PDB file of C-alpha atoms in Angstrom:
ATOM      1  CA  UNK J  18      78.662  26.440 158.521  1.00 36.00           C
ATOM      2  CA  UNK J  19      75.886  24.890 156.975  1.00 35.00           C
ATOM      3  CA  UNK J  20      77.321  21.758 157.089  1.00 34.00           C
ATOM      4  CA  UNK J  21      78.805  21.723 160.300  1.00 36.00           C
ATOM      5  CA  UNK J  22      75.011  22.127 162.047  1.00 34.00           C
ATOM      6  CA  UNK J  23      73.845  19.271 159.572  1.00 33.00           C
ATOM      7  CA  UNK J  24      76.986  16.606 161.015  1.00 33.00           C
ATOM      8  CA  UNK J  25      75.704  18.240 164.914  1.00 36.00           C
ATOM      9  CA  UNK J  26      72.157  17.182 164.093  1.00 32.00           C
ATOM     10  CA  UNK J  27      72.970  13.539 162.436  1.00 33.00           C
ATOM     11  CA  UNK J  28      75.425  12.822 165.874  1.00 33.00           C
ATOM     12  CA  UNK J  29      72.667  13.683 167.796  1.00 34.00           C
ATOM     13  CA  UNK J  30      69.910  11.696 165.983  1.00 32.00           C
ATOM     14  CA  UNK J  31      72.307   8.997 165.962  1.00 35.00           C
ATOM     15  CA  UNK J  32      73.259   9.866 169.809  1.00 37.00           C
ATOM     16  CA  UNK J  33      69.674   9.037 170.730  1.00 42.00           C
ATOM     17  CA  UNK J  34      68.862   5.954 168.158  1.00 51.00           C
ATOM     18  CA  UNK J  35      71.966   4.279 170.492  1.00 84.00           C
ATOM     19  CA  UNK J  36      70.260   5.336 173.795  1.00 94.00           C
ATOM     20  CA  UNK J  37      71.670   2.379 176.265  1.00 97.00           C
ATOM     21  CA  UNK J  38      72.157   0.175 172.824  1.00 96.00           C
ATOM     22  CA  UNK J  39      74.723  -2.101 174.424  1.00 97.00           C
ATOM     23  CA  UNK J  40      72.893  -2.731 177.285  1.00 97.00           C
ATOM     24  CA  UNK J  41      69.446  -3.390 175.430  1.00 97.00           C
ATOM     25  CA  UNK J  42      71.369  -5.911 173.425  1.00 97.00           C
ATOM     26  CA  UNK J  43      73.117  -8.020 175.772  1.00 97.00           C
ATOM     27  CA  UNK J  44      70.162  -8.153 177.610  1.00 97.00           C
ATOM     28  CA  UNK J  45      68.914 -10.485 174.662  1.00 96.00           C
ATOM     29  CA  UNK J  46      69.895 -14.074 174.827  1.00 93.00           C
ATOM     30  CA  UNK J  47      70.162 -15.956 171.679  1.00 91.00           C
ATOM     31  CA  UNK J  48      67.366 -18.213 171.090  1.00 89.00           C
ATOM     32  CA  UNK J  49      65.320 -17.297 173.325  1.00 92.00           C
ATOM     33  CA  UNK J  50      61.424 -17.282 173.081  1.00 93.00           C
ATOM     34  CA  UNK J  51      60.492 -13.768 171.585  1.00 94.00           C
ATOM     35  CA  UNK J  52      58.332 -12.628 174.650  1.00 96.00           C
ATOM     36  CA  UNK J  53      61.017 -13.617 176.929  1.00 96.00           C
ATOM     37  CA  UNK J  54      63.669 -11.091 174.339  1.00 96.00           C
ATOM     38  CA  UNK J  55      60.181  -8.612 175.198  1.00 97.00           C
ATOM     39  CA  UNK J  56      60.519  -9.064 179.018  1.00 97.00           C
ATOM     40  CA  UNK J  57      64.434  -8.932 179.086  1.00 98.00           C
ATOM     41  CA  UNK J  58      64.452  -5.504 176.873  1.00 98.00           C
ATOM     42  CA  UNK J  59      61.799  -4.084 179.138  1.00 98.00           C
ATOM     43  CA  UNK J  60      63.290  -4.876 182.076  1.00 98.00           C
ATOM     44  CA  UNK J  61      66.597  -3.232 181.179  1.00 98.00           C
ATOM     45  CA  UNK J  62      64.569  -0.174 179.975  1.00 98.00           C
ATOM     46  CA  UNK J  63      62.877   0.218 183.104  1.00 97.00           C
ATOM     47  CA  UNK J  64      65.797  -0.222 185.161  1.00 97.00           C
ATOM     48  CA  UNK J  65      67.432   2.674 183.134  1.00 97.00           C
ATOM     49  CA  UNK J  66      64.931   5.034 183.518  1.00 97.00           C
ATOM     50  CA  UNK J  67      64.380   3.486 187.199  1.00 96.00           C
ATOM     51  CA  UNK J  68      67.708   2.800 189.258  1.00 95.00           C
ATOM     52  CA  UNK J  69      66.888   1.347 192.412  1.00 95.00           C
ATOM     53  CA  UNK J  70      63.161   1.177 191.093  1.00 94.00           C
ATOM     54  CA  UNK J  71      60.693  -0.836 194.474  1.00 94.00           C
ATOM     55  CA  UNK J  72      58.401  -3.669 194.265  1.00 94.00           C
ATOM     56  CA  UNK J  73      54.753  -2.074 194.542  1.00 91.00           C
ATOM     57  CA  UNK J  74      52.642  -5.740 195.220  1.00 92.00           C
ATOM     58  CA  UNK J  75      53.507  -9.523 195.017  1.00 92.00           C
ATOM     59  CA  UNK J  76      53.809 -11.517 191.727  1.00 91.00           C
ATOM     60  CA  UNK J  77      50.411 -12.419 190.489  1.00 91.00           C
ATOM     61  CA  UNK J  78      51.601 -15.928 189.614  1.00 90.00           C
ATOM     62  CA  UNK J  79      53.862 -17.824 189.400  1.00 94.00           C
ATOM     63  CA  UNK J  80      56.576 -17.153 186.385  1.00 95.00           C
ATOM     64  CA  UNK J  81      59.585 -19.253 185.106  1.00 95.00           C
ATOM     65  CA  UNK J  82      60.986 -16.260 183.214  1.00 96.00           C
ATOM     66  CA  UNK J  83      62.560 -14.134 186.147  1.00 96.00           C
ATOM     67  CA  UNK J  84      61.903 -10.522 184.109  1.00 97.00           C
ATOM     68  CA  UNK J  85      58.267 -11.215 184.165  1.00 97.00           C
ATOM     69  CA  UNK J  86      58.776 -11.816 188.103  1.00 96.00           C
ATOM     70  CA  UNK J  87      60.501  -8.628 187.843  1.00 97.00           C
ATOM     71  CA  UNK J  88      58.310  -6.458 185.887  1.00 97.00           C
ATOM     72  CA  UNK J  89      55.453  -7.901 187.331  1.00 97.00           C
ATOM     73  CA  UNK J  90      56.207  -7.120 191.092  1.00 96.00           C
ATOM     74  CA  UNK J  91      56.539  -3.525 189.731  1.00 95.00           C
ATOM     75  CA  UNK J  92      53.320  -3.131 187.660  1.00 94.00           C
ATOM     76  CA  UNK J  93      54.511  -3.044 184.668  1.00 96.00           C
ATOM     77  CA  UNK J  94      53.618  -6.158 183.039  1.00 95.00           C
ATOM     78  CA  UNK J  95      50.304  -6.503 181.042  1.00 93.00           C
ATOM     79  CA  UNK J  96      47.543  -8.633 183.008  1.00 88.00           C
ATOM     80  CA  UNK J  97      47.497 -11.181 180.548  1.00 86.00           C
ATOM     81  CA  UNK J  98      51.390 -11.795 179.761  1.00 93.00           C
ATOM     82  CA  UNK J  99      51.935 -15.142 178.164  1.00 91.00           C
ATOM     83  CA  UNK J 100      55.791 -16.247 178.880  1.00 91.00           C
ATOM     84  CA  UNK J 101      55.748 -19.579 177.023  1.00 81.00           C
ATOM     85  CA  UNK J 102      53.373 -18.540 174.218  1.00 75.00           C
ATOM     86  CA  UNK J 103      54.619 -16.772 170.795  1.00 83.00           C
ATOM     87  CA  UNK J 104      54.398 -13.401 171.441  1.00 94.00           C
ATOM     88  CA  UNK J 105      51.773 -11.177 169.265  1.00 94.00           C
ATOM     89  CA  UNK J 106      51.827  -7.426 168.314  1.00 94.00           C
ATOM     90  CA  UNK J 107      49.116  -6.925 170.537  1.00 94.00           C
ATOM     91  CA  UNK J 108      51.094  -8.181 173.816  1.00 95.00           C
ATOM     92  CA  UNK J 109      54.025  -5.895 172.537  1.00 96.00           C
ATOM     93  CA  UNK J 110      52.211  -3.106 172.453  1.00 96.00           C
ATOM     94  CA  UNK J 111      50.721  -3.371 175.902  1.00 96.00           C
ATOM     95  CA  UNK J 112      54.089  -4.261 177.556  1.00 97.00           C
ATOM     96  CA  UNK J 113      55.825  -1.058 175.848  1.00 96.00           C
ATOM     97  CA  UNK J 114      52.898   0.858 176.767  1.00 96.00           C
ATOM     98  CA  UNK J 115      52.529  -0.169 180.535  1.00 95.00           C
ATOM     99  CA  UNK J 116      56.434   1.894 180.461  1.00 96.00           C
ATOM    100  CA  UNK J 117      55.601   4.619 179.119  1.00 96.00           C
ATOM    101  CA  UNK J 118      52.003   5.724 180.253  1.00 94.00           C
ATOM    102  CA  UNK J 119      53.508   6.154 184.104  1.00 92.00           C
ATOM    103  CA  UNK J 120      55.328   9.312 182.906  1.00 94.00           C
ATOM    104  CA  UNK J 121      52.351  10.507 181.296  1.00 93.00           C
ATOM    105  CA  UNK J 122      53.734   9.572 177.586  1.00 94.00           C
ATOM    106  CA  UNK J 123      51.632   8.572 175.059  1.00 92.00           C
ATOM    107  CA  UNK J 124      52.537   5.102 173.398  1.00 91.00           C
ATOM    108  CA  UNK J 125      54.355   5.633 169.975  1.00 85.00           C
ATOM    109  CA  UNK J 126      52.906   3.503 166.852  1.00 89.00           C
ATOM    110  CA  UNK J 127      55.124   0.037 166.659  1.00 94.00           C
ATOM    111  CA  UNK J 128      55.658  -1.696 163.260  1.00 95.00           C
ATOM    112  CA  UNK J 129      53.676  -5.235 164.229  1.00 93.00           C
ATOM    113  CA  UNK J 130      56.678  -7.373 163.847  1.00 94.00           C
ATOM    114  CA  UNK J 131      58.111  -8.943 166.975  1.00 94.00           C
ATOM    115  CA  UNK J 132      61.583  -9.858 165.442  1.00 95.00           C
ATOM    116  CA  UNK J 133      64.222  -9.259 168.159  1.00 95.00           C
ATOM    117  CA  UNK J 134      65.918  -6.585 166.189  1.00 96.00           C
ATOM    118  CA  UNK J 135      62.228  -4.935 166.054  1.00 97.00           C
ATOM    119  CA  UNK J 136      61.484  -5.282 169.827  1.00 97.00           C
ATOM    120  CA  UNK J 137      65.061  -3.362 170.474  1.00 97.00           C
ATOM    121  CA  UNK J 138      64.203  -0.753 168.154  1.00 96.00           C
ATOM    122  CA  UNK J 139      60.900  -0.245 169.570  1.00 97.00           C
ATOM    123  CA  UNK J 140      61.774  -0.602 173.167  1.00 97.00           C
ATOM    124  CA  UNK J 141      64.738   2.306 172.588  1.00 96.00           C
ATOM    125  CA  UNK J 142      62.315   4.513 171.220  1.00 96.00           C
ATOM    126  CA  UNK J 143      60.320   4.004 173.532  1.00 97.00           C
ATOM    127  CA  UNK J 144      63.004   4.830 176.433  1.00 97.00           C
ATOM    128  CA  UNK J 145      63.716   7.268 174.339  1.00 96.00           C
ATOM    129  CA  UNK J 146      59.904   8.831 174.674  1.00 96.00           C
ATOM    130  CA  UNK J 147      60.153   8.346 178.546  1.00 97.00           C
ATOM    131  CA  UNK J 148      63.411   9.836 179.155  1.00 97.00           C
ATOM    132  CA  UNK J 149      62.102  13.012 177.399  1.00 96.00           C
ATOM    133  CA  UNK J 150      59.686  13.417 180.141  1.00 95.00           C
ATOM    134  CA  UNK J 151      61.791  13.144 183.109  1.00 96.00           C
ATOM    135  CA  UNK J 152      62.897  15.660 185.725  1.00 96.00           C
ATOM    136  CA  UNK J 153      65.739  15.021 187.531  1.00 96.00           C
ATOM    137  CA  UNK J 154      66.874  17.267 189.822  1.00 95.00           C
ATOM    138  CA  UNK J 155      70.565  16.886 191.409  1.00 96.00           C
ATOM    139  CA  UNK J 156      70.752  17.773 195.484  1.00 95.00           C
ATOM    140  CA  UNK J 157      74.341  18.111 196.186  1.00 95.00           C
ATOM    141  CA  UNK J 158      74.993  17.901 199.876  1.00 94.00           C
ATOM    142  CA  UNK J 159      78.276  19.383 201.164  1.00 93.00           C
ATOM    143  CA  UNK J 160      80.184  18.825 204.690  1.00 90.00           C
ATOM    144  CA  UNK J 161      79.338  21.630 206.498  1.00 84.00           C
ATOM    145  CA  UNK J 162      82.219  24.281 206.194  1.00 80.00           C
ATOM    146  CA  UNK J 163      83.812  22.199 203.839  1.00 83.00           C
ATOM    147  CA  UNK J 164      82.189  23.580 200.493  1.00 78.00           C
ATOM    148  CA  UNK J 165      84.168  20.868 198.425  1.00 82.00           C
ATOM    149  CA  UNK J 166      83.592  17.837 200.034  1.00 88.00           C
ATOM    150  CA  UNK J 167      80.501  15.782 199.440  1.00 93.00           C
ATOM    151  CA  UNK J 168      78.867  14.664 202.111  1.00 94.00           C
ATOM    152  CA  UNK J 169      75.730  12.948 199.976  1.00 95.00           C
ATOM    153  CA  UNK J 170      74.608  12.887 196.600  1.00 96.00           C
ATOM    154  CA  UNK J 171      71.277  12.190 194.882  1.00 96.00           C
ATOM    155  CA  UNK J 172      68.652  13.333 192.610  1.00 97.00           C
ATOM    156  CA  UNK J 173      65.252  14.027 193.208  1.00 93.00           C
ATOM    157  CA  UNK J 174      62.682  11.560 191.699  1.00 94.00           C
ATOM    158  CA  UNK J 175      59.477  12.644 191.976  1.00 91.00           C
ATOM    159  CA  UNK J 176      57.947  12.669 187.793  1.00 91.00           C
ATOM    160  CA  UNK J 177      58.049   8.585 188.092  1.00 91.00           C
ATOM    161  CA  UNK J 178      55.210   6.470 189.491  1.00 89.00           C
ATOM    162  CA  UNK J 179      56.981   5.928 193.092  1.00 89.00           C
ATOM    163  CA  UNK J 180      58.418   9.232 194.244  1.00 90.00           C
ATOM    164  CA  UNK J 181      61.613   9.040 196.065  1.00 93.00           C
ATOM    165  CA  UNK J 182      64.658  10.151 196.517  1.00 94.00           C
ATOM    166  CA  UNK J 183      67.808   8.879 194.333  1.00 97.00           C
ATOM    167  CA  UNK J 184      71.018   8.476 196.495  1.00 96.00           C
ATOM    168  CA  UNK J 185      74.717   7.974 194.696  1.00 96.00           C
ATOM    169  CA  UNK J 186      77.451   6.540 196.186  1.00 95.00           C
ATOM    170  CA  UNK J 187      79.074   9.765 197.025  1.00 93.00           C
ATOM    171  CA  UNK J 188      82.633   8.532 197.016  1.00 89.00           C
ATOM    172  CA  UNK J 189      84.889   9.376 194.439  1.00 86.00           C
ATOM    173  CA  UNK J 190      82.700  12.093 193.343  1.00 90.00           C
ATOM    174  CA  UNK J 191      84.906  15.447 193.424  1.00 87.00           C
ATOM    175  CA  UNK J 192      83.798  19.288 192.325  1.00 87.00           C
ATOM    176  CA  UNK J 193      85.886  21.084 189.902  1.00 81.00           C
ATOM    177  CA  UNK J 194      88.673  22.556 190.518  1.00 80.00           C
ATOM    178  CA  UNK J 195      86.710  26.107 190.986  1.00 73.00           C
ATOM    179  CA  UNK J 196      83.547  23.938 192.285  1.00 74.00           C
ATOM    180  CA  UNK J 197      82.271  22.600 189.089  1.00 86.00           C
ATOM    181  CA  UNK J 198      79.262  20.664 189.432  1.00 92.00           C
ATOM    182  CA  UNK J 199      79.292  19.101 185.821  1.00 93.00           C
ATOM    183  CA  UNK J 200      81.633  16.288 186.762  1.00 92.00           C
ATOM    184  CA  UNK J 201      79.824  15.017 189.899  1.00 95.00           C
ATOM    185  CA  UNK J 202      76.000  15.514 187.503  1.00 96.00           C
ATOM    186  CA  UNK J 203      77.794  13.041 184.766  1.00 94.00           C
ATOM    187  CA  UNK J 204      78.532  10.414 187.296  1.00 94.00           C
ATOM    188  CA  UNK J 205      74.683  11.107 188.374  1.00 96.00           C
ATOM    189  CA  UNK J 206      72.008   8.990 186.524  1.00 95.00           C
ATOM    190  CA  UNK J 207      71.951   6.000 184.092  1.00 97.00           C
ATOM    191  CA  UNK J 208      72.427   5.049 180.252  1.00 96.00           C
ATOM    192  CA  UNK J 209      69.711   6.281 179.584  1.00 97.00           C
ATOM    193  CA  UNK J 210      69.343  10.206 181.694  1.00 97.00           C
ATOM    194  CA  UNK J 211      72.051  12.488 184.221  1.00 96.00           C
ATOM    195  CA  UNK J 212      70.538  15.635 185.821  1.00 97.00           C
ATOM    196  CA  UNK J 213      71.389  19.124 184.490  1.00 95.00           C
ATOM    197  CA  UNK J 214      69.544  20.771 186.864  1.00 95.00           C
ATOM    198  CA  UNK J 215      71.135  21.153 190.584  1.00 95.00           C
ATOM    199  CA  UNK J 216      70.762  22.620 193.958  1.00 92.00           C
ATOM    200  CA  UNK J 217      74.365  22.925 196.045  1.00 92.00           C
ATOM    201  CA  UNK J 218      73.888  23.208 200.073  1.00 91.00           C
ATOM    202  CA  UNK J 219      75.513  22.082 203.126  1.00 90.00           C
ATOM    203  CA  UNK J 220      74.358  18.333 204.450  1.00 91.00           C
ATOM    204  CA  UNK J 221      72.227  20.253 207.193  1.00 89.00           C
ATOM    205  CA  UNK J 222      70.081  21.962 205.543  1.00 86.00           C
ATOM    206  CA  UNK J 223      69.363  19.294 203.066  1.00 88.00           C
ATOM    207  CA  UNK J 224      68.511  16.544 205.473  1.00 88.00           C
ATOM    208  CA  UNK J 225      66.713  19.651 207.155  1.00 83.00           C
ATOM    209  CA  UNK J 226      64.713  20.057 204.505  1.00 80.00           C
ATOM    210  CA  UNK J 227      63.484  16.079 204.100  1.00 80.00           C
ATOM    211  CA  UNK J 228      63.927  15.568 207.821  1.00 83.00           C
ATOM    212  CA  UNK J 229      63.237  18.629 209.540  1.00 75.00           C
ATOM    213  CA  UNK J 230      59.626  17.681 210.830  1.00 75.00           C
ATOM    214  CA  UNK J 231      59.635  15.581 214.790  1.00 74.00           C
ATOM    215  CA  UNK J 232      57.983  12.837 213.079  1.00 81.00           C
ATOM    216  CA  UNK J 233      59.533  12.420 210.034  1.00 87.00           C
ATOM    217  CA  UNK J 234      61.647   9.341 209.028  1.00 92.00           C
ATOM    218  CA  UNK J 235      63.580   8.249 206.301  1.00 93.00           C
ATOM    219  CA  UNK J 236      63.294   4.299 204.741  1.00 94.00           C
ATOM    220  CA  UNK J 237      65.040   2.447 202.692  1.00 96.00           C
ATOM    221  CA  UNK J 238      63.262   0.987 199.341  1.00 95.00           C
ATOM    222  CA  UNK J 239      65.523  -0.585 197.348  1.00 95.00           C
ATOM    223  CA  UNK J 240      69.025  -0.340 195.616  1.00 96.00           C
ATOM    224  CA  UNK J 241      69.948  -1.837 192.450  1.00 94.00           C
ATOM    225  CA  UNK J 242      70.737  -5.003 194.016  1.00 91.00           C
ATOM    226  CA  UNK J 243      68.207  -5.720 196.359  1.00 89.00           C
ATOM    227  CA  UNK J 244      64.965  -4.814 197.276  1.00 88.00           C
ATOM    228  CA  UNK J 245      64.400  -3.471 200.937  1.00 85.00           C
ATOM    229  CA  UNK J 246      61.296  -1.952 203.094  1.00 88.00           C
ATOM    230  CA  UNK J 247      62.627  -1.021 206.079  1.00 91.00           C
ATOM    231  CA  UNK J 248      62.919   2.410 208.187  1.00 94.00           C
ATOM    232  CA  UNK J 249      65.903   4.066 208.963  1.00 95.00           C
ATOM    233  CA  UNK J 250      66.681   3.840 212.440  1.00 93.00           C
ATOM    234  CA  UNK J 251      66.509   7.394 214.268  1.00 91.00           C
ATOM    235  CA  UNK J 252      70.118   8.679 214.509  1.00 91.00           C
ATOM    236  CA  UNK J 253      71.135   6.743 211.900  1.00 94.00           C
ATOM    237  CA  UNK J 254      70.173   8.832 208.866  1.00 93.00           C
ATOM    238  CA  UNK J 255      73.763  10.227 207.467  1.00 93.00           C
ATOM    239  CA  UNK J 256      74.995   7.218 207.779  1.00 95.00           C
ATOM    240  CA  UNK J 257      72.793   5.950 205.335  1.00 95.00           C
ATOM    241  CA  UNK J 258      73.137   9.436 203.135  1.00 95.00           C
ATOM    242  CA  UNK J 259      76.523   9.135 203.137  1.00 94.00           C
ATOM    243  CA  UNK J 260      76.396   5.490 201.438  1.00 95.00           C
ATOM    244  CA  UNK J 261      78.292   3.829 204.868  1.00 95.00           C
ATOM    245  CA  UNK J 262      75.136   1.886 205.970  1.00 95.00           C
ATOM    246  CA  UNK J 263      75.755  -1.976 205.655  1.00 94.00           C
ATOM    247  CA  UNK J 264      72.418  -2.325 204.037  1.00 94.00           C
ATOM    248  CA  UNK J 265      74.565  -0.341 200.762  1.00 95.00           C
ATOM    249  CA  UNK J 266      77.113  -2.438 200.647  1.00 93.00           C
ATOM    250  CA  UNK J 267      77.827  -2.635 197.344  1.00 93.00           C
ATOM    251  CA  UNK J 268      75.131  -1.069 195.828  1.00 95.00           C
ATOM    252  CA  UNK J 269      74.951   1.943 193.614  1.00 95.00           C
ATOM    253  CA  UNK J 270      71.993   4.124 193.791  1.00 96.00           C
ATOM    254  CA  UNK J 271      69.863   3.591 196.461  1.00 97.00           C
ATOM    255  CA  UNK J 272      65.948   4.551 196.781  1.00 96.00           C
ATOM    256  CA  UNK J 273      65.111   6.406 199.903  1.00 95.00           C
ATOM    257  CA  UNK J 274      61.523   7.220 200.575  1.00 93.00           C
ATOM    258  CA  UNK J 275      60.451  10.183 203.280  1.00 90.00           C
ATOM    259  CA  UNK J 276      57.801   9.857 205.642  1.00 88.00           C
ATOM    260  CA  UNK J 277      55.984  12.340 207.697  1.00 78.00           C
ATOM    261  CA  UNK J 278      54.803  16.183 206.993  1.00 67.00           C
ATOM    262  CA  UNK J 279      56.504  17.046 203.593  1.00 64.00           C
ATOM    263  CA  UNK J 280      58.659  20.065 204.160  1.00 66.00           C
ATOM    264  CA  UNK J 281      57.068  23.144 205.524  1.00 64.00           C
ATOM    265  CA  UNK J 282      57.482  26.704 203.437  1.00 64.00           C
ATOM    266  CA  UNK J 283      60.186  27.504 205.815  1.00 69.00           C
ATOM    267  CA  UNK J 284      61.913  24.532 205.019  1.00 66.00           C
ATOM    268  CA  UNK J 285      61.449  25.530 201.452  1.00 70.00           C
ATOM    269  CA  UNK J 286      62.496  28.902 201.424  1.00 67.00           C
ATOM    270  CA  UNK J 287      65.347  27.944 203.729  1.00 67.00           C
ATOM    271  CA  UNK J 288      66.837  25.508 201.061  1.00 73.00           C
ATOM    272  CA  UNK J 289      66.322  27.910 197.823  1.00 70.00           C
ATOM    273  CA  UNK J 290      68.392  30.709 200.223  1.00 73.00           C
ATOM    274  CA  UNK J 291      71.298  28.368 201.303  1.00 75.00           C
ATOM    275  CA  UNK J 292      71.515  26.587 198.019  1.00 81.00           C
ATOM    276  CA  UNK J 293      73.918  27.318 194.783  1.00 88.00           C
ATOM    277  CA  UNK J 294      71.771  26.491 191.354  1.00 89.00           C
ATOM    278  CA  UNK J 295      71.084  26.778 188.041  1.00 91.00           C
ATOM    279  CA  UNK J 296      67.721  27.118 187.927  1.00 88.00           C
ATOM    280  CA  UNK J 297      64.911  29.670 189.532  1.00 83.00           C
ATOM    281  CA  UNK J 298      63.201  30.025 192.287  1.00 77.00           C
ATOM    282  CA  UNK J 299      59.355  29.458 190.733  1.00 79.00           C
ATOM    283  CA  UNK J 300      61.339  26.105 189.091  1.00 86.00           C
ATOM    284  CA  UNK J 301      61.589  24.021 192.057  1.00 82.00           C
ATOM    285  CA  UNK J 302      57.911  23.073 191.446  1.00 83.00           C
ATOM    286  CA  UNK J 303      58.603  21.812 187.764  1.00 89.00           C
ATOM    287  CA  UNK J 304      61.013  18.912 189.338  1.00 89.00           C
ATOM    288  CA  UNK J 305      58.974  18.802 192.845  1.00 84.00           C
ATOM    289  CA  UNK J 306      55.628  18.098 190.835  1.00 86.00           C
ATOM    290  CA  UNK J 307      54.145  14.326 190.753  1.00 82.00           C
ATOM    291  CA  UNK J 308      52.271  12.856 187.215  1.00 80.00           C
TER     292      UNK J 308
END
C-alpha cells in the first residue's frame, strides 16, 4: 500500500514538472538569442493559461521579435525589454514575474542562469504557480428540451486580468451516455488547466443570465487566431454562442466580453435553480470573484 501512494505521488510530481512540456519546447528555436527563447516560452505560457487572451494597448515600440509584439500589446512585457541584447537574470525575473503577479501569485525564486533549458524550467514552474490559482468554471448550455445536445460551451474567466467569458467550439462535444459532463470538461481548457467545476442549463437561461438586461450586449475580443473588438450585432448572439459566426471560422476558443448591468439577483438565483452542478450555492462567488 505504502508503495502504491509513493508511485501516485512521483506520477503526479512528474505530471506537473511536464505541464505543457512539448509545447514550451518547440516553442524554442535553436540558436536563437536567449531573450528571444525568454519571449517565445512566455508567450506560449501565457497563451496556455490565456486562450483567446485580448490586446489591452498598442505596442510601445517598435519590435523585430514578434513575441515581444505579442506580449507587449498584452502587458506583460517588462518596460525595459531588450530583444537584441544578452539577456540578464534581472530581465528574467521581471518577464516571469509580469505572468504571474496578474493572478495574484507571488514570483517563485529563479536560479540566475538564463540557459534555455533553465528559462523552460523556470517558465513551467512558473505556469505551474499560475495555474494553481485559477478558477474555471464550465457553463454548459443545452438546446432547450433537448437535455443532451449542446447548444454552447464555455468557461467562465473571471480570476485573470481581463474578465470574460471562454467559448468552445461546441461541436463534437457529446455528454455521457447517462449525461456525463467529464468528457465535454476534458475537451474544455488548455495544456496547461480544464474546469472541474460546472453549471448544466438550457441555452435560455444562460444567455438570460449574461444577456437578460435591455441594454446589454455581447462583443467579441479575440480567438486564438485573431484579435477582434467588435460588438455582436443584436439578434445575432447564438449564432456567435453556438461557434457558427464567420468571425469563428476556424478558431477554437473564443473571448466574449459582456456589456451592460451585470446580472441582477434574479438572474442569479434563476441560473443556480435551473442549473445541474457540482458545486454549492455560496460557491458561485469563489469563480465569479475578480483579483
Amino acid at each position: 500500500m505504502a508503495l502504491a501512494v509513493l508511485l501516485c505521488l512521483l506520477a503526479g510530481t512528474v505530471w506537473a514538472s511536464e505541464i505543457c512540456a512539448s509545447e514550451l519546447r518547440a516553442a524554442i528555436v535553436p540558436d536563437a538569442a536567449p531573450a528571444r527563447v525568454a519571449t517565445a516560452l512566455v508567450r506560449t505560457a501565457v497563451e496556455a493559461i490565456e486562450p483567446a487572451m485580448p490586446a489591452v494597448r498598442g505596442a510601445s515600440r517598435q519590435w523585430e521579435d514578434a513575441n515581444a509584439h505579442w506580449l507587449d500589446r498584452r502587458g506583460f512585457l517588462p518596460r525595459q525589454w531588450d530583444e537584441d541584447g544578452g539577456l540578464t537574470s534581472a530581465n528574467w525575473a521581471s518577464l516571469l514575474a509580469k505572468l504571474q503577479e496578474p493572478y495574484r501569485v507571488s514570483p517563485r525564486r529563479l536560479s540566475g542562469a538564463t540557459d534555455p533549458q533553465t528559462l523552460l524550467e523556470e517558465t513551467q514552474r512558473a505556469l505551474e504557480a499560475v495555474v494553481e490559482s485559477l478558477r474555471p468554471l464550465a457553463l454548459l448550455a443545452t438546446v432547450p428540451g433537448e437535455r443532451d445536445e449542446l447548444a454552447f460551451a464555455g468557461v467562465t474567466w473571471n480570476w485573470t486580468p481581463k474578465p470574460r467569458f471562454l467559448l468552445f467550439d461546441p461541436r463534437g462535444l457529446d455528454f455521457g451516455p447517462d449525461g456525463e459532463v467529464d468528457s465535454i470538461l476534458a475537451s474544455l481548457g488548455t495544456c496547461a488547466w480544464q474546469p472541474r467545476s460546472y453549471l448544466s442549463t438550457n441555452a435560455r437561461t444562460a444567455t438570460n443570465f449574461y444577456l437578460g438586461s435591455d441594454s446589454a450586449r455581447a462583443r467579441l475580443l479575440a480567438t486564438d487566431r485573431a484579435d477582434y473588438s467588435e460588438l455582436v450585432p443584436v439578434g445575432q448572439e447564438m449564432e456567435f454562442l453556438s461557434f457558427e459566426a464567420e468571425a469563428l471560422a476556424g478558431a477554437h476558443v473564443a473571448a466574449i466580453g459582456f456589456e451592460g448591468p451585470g446580472p441582477s439577483f434574479g438572474q442569479v438565483a434563476g441560473l443556480l435553480l435551473r442549473a445541474e452542478s457540482n458545486i454549492g450555492a455560496f460557491d458561485l462567488m469563489y469563480y465569479m470573484t475578480l483579483p
